[in-house]
PDB file of C-alpha atoms in Angstrom:
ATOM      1  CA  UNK A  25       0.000   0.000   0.000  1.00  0.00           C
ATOM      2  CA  UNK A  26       1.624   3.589  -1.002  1.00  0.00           C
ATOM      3  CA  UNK A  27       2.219   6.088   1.441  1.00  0.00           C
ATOM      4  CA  UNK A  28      -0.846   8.295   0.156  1.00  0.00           C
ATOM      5  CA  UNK A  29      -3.295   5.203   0.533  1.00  0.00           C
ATOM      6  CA  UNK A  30      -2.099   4.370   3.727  1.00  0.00           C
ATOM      7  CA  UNK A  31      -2.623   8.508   4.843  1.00  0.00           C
ATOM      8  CA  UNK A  32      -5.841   8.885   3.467  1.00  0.00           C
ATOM      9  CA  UNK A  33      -7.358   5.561   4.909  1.00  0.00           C
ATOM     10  CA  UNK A  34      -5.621   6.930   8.288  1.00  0.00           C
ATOM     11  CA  UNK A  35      -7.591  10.086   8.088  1.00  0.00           C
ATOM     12  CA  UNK A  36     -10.943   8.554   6.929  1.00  0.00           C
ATOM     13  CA  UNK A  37     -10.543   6.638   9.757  1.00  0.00           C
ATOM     14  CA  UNK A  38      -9.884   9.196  11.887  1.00  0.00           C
ATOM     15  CA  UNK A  39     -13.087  10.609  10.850  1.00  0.00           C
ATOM     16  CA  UNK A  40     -14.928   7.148  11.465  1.00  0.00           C
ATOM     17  CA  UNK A  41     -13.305   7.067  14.726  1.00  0.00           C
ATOM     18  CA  UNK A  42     -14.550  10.755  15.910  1.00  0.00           C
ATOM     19  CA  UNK A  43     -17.740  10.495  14.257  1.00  0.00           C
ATOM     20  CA  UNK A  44     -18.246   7.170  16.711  1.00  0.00           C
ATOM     21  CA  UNK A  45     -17.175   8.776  19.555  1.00  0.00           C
ATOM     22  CA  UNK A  46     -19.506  11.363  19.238  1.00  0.00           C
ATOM     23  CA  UNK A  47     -22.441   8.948  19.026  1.00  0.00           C
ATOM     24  CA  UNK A  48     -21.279   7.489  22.275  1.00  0.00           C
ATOM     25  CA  UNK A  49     -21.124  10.701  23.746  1.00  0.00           C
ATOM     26  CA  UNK A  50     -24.697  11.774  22.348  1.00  0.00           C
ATOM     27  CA  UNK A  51     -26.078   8.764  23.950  1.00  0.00           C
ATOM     28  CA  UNK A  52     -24.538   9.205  27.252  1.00  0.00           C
ATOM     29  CA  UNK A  53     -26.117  12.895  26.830  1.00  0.00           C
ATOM     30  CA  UNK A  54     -29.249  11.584  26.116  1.00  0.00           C
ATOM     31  CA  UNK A  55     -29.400   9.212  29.094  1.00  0.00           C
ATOM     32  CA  UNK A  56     -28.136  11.959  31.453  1.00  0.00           C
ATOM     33  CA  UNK A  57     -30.898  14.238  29.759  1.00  0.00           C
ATOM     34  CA  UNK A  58     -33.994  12.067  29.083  1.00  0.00           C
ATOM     35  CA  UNK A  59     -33.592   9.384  31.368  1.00  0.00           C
ATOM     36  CA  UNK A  60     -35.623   6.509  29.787  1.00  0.00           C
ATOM     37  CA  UNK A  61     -38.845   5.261  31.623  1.00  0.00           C
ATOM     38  CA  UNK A  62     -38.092   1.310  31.533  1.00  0.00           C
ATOM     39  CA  UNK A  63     -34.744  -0.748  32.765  1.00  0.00           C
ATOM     40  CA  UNK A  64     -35.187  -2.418  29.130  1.00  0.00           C
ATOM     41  CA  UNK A  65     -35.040   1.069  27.421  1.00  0.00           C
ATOM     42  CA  UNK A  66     -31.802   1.718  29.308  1.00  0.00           C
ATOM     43  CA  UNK A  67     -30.506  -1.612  28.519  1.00  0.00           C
ATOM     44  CA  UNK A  68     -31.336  -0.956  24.843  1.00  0.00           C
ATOM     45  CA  UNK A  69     -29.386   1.963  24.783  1.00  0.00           C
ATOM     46  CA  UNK A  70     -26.572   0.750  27.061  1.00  0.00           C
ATOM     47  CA  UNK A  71     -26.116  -2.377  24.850  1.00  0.00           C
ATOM     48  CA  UNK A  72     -26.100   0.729  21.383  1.00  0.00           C
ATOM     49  CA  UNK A  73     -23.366   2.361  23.520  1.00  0.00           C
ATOM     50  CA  UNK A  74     -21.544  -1.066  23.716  1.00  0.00           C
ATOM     51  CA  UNK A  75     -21.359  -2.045  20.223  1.00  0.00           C
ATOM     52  CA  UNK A  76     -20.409   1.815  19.168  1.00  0.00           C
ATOM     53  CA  UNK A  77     -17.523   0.901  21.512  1.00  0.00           C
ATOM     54  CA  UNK A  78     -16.684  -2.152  20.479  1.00  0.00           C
ATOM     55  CA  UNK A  79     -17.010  -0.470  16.492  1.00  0.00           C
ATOM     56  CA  UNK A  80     -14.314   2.627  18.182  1.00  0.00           C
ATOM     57  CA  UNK A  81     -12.204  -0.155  19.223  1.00  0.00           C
ATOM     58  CA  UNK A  82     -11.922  -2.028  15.754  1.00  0.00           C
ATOM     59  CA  UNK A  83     -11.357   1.393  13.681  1.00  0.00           C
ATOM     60  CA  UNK A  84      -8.806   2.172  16.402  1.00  0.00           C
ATOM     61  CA  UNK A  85      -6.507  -1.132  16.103  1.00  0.00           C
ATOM     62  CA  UNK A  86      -7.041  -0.735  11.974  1.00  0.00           C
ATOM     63  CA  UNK A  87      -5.761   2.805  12.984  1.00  0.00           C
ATOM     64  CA  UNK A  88      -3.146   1.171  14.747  1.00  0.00           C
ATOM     65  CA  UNK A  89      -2.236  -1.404  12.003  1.00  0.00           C
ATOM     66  CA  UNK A  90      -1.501   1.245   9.293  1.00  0.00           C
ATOM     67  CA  UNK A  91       1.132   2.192  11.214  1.00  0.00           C
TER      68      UNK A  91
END
């Protein structure tokens, strides 16, 4: 992979990465703001929260991998 491939996937997923983030960080928001009405709508979004993180992990170690 050339240099300029390997920079530009790097900053698209940079992007990814920050764009993830911020949907963790709206749903924490959102729970802190509009605290649902049922344990299962909490759950719901709790289990959202923990596959954005576990998405923020894989872009990070692909992140990681370009060198």
């Amino acid at each position: 992979m050339s240099m300029d491939t390997k920079e530009s996937l790097r900053i698209f997923l940079t992007q990814q990465l920050r764009d993830v983030e911020e949907d963790i960080e709206t749903i924490s928001s959102y729970i802190a703001c509009n605290p649902p009405e049922t344990t299962g709508e909490l759950l719901k979004l709790r289990e959202l929260q923990r596959k954005y993180r576990e998405i923020a992990a894989s872009i990070r170690n692909e992140i990681v991998k370009l060198g």
